[in-house]
Structures are given as C-alpha cells and as structure tokens.
Coordinates of N, CA and C in Angstrom, one line a residue:
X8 N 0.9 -1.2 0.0 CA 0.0 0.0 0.0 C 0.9 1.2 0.0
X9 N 1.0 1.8 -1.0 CA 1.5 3.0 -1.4 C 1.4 4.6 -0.2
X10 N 1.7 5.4 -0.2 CA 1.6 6.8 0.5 C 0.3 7.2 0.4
X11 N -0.4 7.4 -1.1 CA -1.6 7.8 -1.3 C -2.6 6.9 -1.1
X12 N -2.4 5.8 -1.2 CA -3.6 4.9 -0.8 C -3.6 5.1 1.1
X13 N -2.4 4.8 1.7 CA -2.3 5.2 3.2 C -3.1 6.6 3.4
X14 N -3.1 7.0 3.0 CA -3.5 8.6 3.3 C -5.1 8.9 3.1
X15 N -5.4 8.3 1.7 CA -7.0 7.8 1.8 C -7.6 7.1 2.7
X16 N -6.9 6.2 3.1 CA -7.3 5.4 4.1 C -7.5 6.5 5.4
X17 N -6.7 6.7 6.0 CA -6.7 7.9 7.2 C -7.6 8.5 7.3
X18 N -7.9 8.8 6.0 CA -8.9 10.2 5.6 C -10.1 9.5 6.1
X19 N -10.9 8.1 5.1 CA -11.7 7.6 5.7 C -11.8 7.4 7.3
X20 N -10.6 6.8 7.8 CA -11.2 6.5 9.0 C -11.2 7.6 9.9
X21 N -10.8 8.7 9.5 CA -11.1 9.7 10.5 C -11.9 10.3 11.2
X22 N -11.7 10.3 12.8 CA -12.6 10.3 13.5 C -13.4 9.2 14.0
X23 N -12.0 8.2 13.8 CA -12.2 6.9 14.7 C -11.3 6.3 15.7
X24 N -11.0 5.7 16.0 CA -9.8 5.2 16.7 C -8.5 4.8 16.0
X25 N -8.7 4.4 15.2 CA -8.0 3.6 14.6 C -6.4 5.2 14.1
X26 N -6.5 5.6 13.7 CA -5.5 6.7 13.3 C -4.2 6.9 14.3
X27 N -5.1 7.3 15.7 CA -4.4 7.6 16.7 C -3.7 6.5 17.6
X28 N -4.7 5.0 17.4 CA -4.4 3.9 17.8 C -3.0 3.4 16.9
X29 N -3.1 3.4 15.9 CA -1.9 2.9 15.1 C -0.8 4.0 15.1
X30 N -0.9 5.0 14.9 CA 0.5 6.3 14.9 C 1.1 5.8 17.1
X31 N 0.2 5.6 17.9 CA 0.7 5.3 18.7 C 1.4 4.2 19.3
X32 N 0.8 3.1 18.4 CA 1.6 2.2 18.8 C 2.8 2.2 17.7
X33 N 3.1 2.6 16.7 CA 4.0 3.0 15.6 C 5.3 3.8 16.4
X34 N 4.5 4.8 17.6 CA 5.2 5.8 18.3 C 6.2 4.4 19.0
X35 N 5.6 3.5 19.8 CA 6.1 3.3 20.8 C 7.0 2.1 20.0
X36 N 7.0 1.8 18.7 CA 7.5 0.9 18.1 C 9.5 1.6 17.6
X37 N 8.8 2.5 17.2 CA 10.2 3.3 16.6 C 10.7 4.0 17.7
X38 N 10.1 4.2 19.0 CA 10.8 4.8 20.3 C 11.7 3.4 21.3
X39 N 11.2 2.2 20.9 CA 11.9 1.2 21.5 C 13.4 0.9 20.5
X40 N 13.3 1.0 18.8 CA 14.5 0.2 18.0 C 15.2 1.8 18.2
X41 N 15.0 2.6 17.9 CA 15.6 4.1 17.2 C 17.0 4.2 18.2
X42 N 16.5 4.0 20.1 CA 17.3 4.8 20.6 C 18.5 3.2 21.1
X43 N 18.2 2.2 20.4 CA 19.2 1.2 20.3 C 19.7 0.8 19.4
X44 N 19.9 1.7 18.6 CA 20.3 1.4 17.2 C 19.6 0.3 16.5
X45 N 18.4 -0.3 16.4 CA 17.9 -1.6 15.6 C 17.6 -2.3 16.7
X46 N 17.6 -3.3 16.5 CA 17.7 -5.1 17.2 C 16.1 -5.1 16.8
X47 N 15.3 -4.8 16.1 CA 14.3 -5.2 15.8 C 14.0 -7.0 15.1
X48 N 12.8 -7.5 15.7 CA 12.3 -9.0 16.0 C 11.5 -9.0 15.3
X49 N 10.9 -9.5 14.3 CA 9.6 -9.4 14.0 C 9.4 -11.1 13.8
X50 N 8.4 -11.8 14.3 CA 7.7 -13.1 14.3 C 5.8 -12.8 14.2
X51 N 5.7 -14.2 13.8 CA 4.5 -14.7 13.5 C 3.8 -15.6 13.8
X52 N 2.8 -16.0 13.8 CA 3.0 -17.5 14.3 C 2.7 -18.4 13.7
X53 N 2.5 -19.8 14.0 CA 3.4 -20.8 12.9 C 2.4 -21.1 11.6
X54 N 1.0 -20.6 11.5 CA 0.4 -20.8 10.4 C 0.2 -18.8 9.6
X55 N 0.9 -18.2 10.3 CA 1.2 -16.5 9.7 C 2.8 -16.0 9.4
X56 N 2.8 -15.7 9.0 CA 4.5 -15.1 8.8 C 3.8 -13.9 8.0
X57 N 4.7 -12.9 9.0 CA 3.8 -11.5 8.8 C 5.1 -10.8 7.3
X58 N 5.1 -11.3 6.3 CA 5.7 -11.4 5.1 C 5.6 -9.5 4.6
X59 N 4.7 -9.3 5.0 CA 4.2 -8.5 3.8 C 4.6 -6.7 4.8
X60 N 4.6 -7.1 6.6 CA 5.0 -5.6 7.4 C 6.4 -6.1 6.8
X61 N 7.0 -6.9 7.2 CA 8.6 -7.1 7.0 C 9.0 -6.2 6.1
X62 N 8.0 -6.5 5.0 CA 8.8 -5.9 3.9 C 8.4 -3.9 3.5
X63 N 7.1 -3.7 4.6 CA 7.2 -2.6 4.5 C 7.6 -2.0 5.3
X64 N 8.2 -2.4 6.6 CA 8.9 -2.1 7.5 C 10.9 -1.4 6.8
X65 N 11.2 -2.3 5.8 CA 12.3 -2.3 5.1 C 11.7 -1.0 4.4
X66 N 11.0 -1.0 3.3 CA 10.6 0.5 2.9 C 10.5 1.4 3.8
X67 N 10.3 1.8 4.6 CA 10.2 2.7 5.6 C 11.6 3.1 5.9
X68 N 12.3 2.2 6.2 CA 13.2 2.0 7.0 C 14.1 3.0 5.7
X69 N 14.1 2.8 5.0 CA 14.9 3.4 3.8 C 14.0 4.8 3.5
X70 N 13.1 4.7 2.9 CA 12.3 6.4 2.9 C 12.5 7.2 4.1
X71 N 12.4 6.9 5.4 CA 12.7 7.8 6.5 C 13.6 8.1 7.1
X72 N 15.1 7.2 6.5 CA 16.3 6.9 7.1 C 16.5 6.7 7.9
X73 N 15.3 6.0 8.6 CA 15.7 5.3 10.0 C 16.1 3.7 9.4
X74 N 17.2 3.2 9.6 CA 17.7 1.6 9.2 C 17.0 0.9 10.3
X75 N 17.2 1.6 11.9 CA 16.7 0.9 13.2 C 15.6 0.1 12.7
X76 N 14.5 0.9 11.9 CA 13.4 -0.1 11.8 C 13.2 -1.3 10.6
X77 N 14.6 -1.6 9.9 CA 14.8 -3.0 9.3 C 14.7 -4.0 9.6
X78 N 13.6 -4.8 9.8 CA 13.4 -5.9 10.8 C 14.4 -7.1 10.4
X79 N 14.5 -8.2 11.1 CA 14.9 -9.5 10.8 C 13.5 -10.0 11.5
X80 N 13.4 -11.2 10.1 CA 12.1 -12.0 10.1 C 12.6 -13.2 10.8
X81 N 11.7 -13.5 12.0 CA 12.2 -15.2 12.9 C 11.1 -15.6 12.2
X82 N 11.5 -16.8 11.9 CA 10.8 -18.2 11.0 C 10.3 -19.4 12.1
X83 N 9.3 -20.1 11.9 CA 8.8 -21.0 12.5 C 9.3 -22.6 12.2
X84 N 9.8 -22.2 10.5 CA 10.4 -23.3 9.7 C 11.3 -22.7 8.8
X85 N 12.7 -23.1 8.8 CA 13.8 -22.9 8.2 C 14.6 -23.7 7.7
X86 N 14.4 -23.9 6.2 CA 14.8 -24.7 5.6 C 16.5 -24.5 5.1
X87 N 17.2 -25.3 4.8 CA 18.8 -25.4 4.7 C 18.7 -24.7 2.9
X88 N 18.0 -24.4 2.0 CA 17.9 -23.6 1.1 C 17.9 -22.3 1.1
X89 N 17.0 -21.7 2.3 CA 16.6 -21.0 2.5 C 17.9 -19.5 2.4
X90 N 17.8 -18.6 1.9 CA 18.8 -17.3 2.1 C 19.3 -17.0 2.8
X91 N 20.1 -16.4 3.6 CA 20.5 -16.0 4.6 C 19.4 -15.0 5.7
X92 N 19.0 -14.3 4.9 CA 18.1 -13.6 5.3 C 16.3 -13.9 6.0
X93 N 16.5 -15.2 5.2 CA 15.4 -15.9 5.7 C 15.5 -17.6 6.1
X94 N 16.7 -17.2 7.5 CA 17.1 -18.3 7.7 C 17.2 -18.4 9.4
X95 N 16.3 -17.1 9.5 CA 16.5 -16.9 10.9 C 15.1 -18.0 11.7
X96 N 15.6 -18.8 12.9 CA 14.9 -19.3 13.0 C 14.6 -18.9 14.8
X97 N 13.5 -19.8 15.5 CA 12.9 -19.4 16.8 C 14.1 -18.9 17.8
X98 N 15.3 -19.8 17.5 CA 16.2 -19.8 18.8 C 16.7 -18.4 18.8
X99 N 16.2 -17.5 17.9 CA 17.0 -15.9 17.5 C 16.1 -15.1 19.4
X100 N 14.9 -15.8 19.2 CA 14.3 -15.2 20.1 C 14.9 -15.4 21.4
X101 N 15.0 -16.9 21.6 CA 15.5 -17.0 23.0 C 17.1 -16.2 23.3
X102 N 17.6 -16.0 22.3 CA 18.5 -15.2 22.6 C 18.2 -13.7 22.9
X103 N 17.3 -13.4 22.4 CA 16.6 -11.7 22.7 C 17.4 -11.4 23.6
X104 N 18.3 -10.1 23.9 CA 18.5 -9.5 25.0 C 18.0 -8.6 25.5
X105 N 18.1 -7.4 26.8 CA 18.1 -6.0 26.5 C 18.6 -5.1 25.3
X106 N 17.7 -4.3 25.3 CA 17.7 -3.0 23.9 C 17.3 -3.7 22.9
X107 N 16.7 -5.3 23.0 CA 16.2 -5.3 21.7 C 14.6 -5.0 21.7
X108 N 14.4 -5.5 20.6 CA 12.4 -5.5 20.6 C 11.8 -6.3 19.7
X109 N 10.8 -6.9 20.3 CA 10.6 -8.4 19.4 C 8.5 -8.0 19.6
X110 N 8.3 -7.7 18.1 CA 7.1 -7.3 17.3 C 6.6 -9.1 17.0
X111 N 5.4 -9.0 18.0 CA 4.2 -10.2 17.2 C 3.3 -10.5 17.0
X112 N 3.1 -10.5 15.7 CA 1.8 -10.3 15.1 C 1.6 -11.8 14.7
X113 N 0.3 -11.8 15.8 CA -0.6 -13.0 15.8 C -2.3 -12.6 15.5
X114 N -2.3 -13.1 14.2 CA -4.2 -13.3 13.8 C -5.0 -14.3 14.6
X115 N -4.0 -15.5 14.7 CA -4.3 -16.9 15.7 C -3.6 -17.0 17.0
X116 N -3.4 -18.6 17.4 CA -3.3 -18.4 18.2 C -1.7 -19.0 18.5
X117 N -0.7 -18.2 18.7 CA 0.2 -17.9 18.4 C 0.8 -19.1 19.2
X118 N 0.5 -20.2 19.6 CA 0.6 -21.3 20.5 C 1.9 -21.7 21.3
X119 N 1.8 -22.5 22.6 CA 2.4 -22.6 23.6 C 4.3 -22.3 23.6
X120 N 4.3 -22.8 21.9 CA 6.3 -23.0 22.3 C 6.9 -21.3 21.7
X121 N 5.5 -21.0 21.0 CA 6.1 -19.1 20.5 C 5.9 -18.7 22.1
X122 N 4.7 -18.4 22.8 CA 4.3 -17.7 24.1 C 6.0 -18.1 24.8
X123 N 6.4 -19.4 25.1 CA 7.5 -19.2 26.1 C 8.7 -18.7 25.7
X124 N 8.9 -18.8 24.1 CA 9.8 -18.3 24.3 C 9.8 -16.4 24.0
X125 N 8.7 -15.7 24.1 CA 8.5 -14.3 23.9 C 8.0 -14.2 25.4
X126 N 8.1 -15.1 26.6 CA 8.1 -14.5 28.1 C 9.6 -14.7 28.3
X127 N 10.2 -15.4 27.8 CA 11.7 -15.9 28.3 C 12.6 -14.4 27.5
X128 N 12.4 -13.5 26.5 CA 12.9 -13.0 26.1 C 12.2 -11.7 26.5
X129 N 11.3 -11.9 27.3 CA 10.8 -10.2 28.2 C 11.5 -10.5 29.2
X130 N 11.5 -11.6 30.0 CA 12.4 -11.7 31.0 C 13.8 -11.1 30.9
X131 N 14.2 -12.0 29.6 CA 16.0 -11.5 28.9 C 16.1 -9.8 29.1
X132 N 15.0 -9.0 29.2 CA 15.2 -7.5 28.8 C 14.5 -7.2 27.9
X133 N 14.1 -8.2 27.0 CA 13.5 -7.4 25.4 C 12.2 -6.9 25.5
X134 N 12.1 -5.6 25.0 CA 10.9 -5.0 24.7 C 9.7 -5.8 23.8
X135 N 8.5 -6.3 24.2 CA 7.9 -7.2 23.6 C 6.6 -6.0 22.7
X136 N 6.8 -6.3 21.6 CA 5.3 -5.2 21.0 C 4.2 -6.3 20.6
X137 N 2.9 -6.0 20.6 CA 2.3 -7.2 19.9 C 1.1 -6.9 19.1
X138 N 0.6 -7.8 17.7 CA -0.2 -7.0 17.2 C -1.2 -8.5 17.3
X139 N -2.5 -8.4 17.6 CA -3.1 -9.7 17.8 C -5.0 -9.5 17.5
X140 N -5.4 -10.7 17.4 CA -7.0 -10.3 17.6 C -7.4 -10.5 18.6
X141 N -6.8 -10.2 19.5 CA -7.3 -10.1 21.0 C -7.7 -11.6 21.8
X142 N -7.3 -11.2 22.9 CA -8.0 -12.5 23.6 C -6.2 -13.0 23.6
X143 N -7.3 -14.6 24.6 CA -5.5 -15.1 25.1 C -4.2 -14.5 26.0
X144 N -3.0 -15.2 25.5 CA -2.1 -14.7 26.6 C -1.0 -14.1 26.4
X145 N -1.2 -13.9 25.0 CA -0.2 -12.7 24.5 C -0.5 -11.5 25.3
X146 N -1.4 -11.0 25.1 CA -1.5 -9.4 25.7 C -1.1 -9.0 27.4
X147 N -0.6 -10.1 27.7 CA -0.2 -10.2 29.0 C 1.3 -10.2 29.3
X148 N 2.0 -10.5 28.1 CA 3.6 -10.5 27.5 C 3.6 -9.2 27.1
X149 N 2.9 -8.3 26.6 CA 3.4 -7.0 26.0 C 3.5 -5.9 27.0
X150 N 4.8 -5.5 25.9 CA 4.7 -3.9 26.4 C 4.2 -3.0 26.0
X151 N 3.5 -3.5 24.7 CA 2.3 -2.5 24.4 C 1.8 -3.7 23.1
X152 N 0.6 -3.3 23.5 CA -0.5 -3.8 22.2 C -1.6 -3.3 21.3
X153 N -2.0 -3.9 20.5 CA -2.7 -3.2 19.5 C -3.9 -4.6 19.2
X154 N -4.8 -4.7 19.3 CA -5.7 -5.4 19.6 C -6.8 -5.4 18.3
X155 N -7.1 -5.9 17.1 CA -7.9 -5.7 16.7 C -8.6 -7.1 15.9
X156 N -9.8 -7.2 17.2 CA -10.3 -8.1 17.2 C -11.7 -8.7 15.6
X157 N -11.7 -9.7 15.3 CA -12.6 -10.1 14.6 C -13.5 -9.1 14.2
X158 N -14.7 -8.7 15.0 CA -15.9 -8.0 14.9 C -15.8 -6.5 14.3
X159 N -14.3 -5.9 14.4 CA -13.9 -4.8 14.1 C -13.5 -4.2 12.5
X160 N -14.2 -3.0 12.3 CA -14.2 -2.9 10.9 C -12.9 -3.1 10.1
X161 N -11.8 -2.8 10.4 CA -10.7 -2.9 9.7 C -10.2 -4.6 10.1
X162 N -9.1 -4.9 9.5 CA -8.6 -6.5 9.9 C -7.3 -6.3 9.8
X163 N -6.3 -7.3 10.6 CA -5.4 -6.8 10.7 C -4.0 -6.5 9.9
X164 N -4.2 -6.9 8.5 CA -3.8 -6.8 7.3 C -3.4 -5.3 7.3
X165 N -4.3 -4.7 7.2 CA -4.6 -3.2 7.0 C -3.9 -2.0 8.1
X166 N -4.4 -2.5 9.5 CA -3.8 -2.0 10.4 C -2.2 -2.2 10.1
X167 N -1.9 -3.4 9.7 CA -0.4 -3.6 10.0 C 0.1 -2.1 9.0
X168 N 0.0 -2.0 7.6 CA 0.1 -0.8 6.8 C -0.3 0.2 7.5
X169 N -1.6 0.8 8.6 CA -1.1 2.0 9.2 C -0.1 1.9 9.5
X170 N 0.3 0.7 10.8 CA 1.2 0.8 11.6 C 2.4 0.9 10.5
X171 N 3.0 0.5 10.0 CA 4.5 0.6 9.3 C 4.3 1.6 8.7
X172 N 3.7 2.6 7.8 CA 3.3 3.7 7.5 C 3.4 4.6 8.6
X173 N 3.0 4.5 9.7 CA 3.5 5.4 10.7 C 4.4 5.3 11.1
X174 N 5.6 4.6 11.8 CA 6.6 4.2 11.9 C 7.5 4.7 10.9
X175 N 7.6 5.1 9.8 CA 8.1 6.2 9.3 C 7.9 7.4 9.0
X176 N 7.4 7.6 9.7 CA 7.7 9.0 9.6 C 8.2 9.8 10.9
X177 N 8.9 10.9 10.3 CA 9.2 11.5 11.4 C 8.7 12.4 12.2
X178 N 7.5 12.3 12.0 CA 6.2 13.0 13.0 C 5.4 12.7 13.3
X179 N 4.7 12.1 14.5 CA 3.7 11.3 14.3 C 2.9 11.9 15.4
X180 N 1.7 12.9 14.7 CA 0.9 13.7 15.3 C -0.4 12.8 16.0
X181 N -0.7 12.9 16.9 CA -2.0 12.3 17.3 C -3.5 12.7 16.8
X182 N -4.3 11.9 16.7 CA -5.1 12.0 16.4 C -6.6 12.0 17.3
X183 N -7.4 12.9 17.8 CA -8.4 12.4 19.0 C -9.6 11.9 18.0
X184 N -10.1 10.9 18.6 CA -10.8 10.0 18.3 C -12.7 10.7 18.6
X185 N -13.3 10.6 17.5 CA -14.4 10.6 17.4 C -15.2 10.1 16.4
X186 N -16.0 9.2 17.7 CA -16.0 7.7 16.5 C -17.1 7.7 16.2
X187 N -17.5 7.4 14.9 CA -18.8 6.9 13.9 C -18.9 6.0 14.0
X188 N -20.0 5.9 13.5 CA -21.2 4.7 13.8 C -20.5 3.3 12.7
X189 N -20.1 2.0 13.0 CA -20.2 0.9 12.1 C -20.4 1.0 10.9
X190 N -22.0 1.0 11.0 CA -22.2 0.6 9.1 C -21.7 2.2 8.7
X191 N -21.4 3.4 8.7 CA -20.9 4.5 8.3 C -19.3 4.1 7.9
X192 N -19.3 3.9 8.7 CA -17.7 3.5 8.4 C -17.3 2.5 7.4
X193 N -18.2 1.4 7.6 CA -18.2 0.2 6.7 C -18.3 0.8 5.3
X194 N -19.7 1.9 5.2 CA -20.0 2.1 3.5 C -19.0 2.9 3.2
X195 N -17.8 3.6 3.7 CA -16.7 4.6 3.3 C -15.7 3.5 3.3
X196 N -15.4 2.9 3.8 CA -14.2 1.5 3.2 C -14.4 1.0 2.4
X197 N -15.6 0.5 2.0 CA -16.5 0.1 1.0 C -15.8 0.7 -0.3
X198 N -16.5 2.1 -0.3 CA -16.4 2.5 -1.3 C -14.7 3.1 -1.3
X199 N -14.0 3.2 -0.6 CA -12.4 3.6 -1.2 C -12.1 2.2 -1.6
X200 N -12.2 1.0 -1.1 CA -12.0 0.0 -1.6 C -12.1 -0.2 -3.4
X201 N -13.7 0.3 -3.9 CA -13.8 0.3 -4.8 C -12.9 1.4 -5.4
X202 N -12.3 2.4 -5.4 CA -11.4 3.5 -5.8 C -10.4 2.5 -6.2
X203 N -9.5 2.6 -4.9 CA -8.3 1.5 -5.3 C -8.3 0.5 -6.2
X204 N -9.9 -0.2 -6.3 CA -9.7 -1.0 -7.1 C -9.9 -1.1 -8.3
X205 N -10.4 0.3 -8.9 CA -10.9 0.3 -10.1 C -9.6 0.7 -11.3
X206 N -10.0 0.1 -12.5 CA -9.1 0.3 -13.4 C -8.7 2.0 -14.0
X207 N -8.1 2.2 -13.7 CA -7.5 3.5 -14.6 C -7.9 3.9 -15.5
X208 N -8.6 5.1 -15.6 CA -9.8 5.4 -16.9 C -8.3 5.5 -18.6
X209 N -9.4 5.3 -19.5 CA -8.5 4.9 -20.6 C -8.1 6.2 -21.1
X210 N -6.8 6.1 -21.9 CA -6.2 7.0 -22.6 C -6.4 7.4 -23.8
X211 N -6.7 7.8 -24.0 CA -6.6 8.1 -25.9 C -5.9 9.2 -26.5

C-alpha cells in the first residue's frame, strides 16, 4: 500500500480510533528500535508469517532513514535452502537481549512454544510489542498492544500498513478519536475499496 492509498485510508477512518491507535503504537515501536540502534524482532505465528509488514517495514526504514526499523524476520520453519536472510529461526528469540524488541503479530493463536519463548525473552530484557485479535495470553507479555479483534471494521492486514506507515515517519501527530457509527464507516471503506480497485480510466 503506497503513501496515497495510506492517506486515503486515514482520511476515511477519521474520526475513529484507529488513526491515533496505530501512529501510537507505531510511536512506541520506533521509540523502543531508534534509541538502540535496531535489534528489531519481527515473528509470526506458525500458520502467519507477517511477510508482507517485514517488507514494509524495510521501505520505511529506507524512505525515513531510520535503518533501526529494518526488521529480521524469525521463521517458524527454516529450511537449509533458504537465504541467509530468511534463515533466521525461533532460537534468534530465545536469545533476545536488552535494547532489543521483538514485534508479534498474531491473527491466531500464536501457540504454547512461541508464548515461552516471547516470556523468556521479556524476561532477557526485550521490549515485547504485539499486534493480535485479541483474547489469550499474548496481551499479558506486551509492552504495548494493538488489539484488533474479529468484529472490528478494519482487519489486521490493514492496520499492519497504518502501523508501518506510521513508523516512518518523522512526525507522528495524534489523532483524537471521534467515532462513527459501524455501518458509516463500513460504507466509506467500501467505497475507497472500490477506488483502489478500479481500473484507470483509458487513454486516448
């Protein structure tokens, strides 16, 4: 998702939570890697690999000149083909120290041998961030969470793009929240949806 499509988006949801909800956890994302030069974590869990922030985490990270926020992706399965870059596997976590920060985005349920080893690595010192649909026992490991559960207009696909979208930048103004009604909001995503999606009127 591009700058302009981010920005449309905004536009719609404004005057809901969601704006201020993501620039702030974005705040507290780039306020844990920035002032440690990096050590950024990013995991998933074993049926998600959050593929798609990683990689806009890396754009950011280059548009804003912050590198801090260059993630390394931990893998659930790491095959001996695999790149260097995508060869990092669970034990990266249990090493977690202080000054790092270990981001996880769980849709499901991020299950018993990820949970120990992201309590064993808050223990270690690491800053734990988490992005989840709520519920469970993640949210009890974070140091800050972002919660957006099933019933909620947006899904977490989307949010993830505020959040890394905000994370770069070097301003990250708040937003106060005044919220509209559901289906209002529903028929304005709706229809930017259809924007984004429509073909490019023709040229002649």
């Amino acid at each position: 998702m591009d700058a302009v499509r981010v920005a449309l988006l905004r536009e719609v949801l404004a005057g809901t939570e969601w704006p201020s909800a993501t620039r702030r956890f974005a705040s507290s994302l780039r306020g844990s890697v920035v002032p440690h030069g990096g050590g950024l974590l990013l995991v998933g869990t074993e049926g998600y690999e959050p593929w798609h922030l990683a990689a806009h985490l890396v754009d950011e990270a280059a548009w804003s000149g912050t590198p801090e926020l260059t993630p390394t992706l931990v893998r659930h399965r790491v095959r001996a083909s695999d790149p260097a870059h995508l060869s990092v596997g669970l034990g990266r976590i249990e090493a977690a120290r202080s000054g790092e920060t270990l981001l996880v985005v769980a849709p499901d349920d991020p299950g018993e041998g990820l949970l120990s080893r992201v309590h064993d690595a808050r223990r270690a010192g690491a800053t734990v961030l988490a992005l989840d649909a709520g519920g469970g026992e993640l949210p009890s490991l974070a140091h800050e969470l972002l919660s957006v559960p099933p019933w909620q207009e947006l899904d977490l696909d989307t949010v993830q793009h505020l959040v890394s979208a905000a994370a770069g930048e070097n301003c990250l103004p708040s937003t106060a929240p005044a919220l509209r009604s559901g289906r209002r909001l529903r028929d304005r995503l709706s229809r930017l949806a259809d924007q984004l999606t429509a073909p490019p009127p023709a040229r002649w």
